[in-house]
Tab-separated table of C-alpha atoms in Angstrom:
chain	number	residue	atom	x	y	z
A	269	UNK	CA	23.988	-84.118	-0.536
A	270	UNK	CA	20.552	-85.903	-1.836
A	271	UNK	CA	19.870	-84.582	-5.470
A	272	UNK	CA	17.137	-86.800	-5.973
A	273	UNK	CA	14.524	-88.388	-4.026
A	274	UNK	CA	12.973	-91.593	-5.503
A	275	UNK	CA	9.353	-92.934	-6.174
A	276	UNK	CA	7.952	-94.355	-2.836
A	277	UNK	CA	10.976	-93.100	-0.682
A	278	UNK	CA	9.034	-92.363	2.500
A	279	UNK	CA	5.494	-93.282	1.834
A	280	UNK	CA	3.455	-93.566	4.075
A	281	UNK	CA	5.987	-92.753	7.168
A	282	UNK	CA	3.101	-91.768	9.120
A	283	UNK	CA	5.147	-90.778	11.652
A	284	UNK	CA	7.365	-87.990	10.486
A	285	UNK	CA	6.366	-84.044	10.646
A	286	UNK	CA	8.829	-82.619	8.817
A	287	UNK	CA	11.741	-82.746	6.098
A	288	UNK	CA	14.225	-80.311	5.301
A	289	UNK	CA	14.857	-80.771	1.768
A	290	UNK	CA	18.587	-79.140	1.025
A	291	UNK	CA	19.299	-76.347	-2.062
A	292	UNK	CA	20.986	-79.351	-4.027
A	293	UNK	CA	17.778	-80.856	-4.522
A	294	UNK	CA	16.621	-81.385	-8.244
A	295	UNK	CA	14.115	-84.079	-8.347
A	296	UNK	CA	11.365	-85.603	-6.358
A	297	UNK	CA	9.433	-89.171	-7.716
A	298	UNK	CA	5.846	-89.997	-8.012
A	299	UNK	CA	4.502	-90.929	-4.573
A	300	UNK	CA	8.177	-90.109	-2.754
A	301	UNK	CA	6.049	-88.304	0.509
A	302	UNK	CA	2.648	-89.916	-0.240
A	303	UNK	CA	0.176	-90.945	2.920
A	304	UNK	CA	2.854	-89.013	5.230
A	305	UNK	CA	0.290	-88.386	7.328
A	306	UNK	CA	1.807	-86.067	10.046
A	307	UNK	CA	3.799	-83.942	7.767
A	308	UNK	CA	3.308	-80.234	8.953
A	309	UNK	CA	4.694	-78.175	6.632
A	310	UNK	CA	6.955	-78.850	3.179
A	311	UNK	CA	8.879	-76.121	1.708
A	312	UNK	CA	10.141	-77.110	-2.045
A	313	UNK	CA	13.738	-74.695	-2.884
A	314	UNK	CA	14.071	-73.839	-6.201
A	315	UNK	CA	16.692	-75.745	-7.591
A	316	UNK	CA	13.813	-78.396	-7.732
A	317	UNK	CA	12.375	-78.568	-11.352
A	318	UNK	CA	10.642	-81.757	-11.121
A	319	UNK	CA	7.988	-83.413	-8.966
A	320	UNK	CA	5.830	-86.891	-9.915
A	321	UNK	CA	2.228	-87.544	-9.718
A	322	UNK	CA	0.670	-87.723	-6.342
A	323	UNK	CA	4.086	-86.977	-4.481
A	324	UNK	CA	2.467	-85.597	-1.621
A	325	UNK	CA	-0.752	-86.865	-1.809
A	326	UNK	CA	-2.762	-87.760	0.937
A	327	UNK	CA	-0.524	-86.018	3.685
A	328	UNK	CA	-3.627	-85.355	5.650
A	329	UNK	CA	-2.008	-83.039	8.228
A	330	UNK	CA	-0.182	-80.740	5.839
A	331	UNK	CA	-1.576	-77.256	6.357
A	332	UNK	CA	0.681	-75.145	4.275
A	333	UNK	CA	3.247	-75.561	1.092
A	334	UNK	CA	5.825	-73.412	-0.913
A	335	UNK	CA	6.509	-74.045	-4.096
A	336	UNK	CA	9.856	-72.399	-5.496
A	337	UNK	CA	10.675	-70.729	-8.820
A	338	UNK	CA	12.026	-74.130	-10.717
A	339	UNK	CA	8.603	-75.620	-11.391
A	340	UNK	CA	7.115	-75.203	-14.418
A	341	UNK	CA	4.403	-77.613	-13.473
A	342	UNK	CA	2.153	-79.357	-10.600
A	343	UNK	CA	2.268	-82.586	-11.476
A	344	UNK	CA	-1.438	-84.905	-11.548
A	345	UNK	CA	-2.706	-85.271	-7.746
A	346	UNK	CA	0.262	-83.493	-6.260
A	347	UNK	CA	-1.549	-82.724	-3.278
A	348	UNK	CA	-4.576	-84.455	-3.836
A	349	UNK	CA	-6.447	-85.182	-0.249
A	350	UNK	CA	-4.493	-82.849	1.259
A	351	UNK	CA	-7.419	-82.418	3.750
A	352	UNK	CA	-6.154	-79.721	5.906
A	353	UNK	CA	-3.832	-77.654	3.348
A	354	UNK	CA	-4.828	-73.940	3.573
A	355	UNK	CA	-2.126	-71.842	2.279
A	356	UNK	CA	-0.635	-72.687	-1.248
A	357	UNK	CA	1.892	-70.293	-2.705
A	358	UNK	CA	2.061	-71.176	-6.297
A	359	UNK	CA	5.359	-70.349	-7.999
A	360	UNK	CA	6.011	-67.814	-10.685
A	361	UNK	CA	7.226	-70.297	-13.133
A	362	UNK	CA	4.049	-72.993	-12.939
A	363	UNK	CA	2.660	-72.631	-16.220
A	364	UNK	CA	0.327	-75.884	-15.771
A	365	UNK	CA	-1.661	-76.806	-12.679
A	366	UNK	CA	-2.170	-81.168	-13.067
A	367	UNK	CA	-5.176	-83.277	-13.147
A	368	UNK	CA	-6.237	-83.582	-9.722
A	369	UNK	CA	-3.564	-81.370	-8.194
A	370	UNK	CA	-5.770	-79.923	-5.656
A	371	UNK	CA	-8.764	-82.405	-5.769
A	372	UNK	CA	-10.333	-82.723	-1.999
A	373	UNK	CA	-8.109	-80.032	-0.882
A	374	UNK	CA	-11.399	-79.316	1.602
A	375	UNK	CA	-9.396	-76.970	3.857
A	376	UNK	CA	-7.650	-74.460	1.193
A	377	UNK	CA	-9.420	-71.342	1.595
A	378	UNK	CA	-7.694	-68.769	-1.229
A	379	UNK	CA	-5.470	-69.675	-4.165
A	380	UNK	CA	-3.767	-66.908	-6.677
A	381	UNK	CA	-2.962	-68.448	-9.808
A	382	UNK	CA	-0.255	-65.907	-11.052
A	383	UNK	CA	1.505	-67.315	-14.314
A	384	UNK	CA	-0.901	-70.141	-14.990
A	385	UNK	CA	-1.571	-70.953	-18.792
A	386	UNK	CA	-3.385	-74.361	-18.475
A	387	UNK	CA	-5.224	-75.926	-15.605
A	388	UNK	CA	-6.480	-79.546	-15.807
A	389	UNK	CA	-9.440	-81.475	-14.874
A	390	UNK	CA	-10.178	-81.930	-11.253
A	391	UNK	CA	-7.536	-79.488	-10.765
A	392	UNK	CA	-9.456	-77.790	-7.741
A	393	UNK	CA	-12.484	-80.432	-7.904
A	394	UNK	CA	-14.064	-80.678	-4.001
A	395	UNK	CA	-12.024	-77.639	-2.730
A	396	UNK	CA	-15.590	-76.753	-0.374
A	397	UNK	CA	-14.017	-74.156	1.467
A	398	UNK	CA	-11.764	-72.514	-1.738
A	399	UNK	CA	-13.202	-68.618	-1.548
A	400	UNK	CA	-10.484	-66.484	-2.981
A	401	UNK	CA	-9.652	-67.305	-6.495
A	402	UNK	CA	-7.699	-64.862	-8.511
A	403	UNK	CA	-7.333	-65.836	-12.242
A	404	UNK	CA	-5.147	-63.830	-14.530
A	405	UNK	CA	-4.140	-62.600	-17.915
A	406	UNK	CA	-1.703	-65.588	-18.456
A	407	UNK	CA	-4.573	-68.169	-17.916
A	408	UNK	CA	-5.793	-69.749	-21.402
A	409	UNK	CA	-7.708	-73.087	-20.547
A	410	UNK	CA	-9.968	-74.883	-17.375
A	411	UNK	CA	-10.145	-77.888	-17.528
A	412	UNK	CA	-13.359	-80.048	-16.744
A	413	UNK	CA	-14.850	-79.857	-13.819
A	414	UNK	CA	-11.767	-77.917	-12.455
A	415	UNK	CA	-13.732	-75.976	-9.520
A	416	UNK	CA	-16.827	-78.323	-9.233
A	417	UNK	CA	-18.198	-78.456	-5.629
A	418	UNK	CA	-16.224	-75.085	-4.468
A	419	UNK	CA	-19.279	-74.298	-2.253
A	420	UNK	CA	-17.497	-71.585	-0.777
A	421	UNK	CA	-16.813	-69.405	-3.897
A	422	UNK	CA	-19.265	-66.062	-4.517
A	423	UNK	CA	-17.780	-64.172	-7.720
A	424	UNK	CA	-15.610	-65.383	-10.755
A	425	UNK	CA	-13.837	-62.869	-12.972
A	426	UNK	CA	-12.525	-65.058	-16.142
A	427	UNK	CA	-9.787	-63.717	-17.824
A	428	UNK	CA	-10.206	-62.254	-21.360
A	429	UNK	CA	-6.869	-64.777	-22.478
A	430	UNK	CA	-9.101	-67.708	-21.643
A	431	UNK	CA	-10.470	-69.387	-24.731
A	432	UNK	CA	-11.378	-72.956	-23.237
A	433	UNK	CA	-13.327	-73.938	-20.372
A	434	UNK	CA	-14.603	-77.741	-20.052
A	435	UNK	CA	-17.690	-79.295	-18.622
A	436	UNK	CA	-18.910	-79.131	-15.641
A	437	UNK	CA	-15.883	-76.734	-14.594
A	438	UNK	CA	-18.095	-74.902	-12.009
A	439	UNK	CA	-20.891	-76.891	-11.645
A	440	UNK	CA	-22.245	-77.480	-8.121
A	441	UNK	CA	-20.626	-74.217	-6.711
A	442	UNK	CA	-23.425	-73.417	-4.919
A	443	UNK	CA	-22.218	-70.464	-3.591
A	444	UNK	CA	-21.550	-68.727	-6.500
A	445	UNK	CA	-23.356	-65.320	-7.235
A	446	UNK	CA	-21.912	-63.522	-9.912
A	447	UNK	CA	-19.468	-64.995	-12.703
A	448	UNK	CA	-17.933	-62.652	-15.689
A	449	UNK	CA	-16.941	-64.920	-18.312
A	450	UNK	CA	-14.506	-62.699	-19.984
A	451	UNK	CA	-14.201	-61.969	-23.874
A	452	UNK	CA	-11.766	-64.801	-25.030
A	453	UNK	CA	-14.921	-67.320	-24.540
A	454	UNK	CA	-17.020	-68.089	-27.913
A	455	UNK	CA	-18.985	-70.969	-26.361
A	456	UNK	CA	-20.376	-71.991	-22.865
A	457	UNK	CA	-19.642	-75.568	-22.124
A	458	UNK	CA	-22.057	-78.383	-21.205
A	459	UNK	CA	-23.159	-78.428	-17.526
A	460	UNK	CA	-20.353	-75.584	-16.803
A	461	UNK	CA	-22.829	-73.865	-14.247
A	462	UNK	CA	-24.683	-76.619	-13.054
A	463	UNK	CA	-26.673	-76.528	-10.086
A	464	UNK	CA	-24.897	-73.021	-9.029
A	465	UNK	CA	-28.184	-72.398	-7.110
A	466	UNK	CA	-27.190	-68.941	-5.697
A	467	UNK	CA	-26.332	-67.632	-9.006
A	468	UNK	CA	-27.916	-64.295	-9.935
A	469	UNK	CA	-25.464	-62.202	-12.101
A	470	UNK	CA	-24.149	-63.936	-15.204
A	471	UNK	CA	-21.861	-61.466	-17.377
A	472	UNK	CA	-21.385	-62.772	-21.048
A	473	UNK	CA	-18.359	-61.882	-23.165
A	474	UNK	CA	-18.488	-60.162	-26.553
A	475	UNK	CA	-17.347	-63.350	-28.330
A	476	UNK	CA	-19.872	-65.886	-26.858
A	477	UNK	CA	-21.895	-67.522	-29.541
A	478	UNK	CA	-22.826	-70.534	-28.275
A	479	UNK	CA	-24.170	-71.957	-25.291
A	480	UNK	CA	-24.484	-75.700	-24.131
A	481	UNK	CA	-26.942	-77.646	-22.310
């Protein structure tokens, strides 16, 4: 039985809607599912503790995904242009979300990041419809521009273990009414709130000292 599936192994088979990927599974390459435009549905077991950059990316029809327990990390435009992906469930062991990982994800509505210590630039960047997003106690950095252009999201609740949050990491969320930046936060990035036109309630920490342009 396949242990490993290789970089490029069925990209772009635009054709195919599914693919059962057995228990023995360990390994998946950069690109391997890439541009499979008619995937449905992709359901990763948990023996699988490593997936490349962009190894789903741009499988426009893909409208939900399970990650299992043996990921300790989505990998840098993972599901990047996933257009129509709307569930995500993240596994318990992903301690870093990639760069990119969910970038033009324009159909994902909610997404609970349970474990989550670190999670990149772009991570979420162009996720309009992303409305539900629970952050918790494990979470310690956003990266820049992380949620920019998540039109859809109305209140933020930052976790008090969350020290670093880049530019621009919620900029443009027009939607947004009410953020509470936590107290792990001394600073408040350049541009982090950025044309977050609906914004009425901001909710400073006890740490903030500083705060950018």
């Amino acid at each position: 039985s396949v242990e490993f599936i290789g970089k490029k192994a069925f990209y772009n088979c635009t054709g195919a809607e599914s693919f059962l990927l057995n228990e023995n599974l360990t390994g998946i390459d950069d690109y391997a599912f890439s541009n499979c435009k008619s995937l449905l549905y992709i359901d990763i077991p948990d023996g699988v503790n490593y997936i490349g950059a962009g190894a789903f990316e741009t499988c426009e029809k893909l409208t939900e995904v399970s990650v299992g327990g043996g990921l300790n990390e989505l990998a840098d435009s993972l599901f990047r242009n996933c257009t129509q992906l709307k569930n995500i469930i993240i596994g318990s062991n992903v301690k870093i979300i990639g760069k990119s990982a969910f970038e033009g994800c324009r159909g994902l509505v909610s997404a609970d990041i349970k474990n989550t210590a670190v999670i990149k630039d772009n991570a979420f960047y162009n996720c309009s419809a992303l409305k539900n997003l629970t952050l918790h106690k494990t979470l310690g950095q956003i990266g820049e521009s992380a949620f920019r252009y998540c039109k859809e999201l109305n209140n933020i609740t930052i976790p008090d273990s969350t020290t670093t949050i880049g530019t621009y990491a919620f900029a443009d969320c027009t939607g947004l009414q009410s953020i509470n930046l936590g107290n792990g936060l001394t600073g408040i990035s350049n541009y982090m709130l950025k044309g977050c036109t609906s914004l009425n309630e901001v909710v400073f920490g006890n740490k903030t000292e500083r705060i950018g342009d």
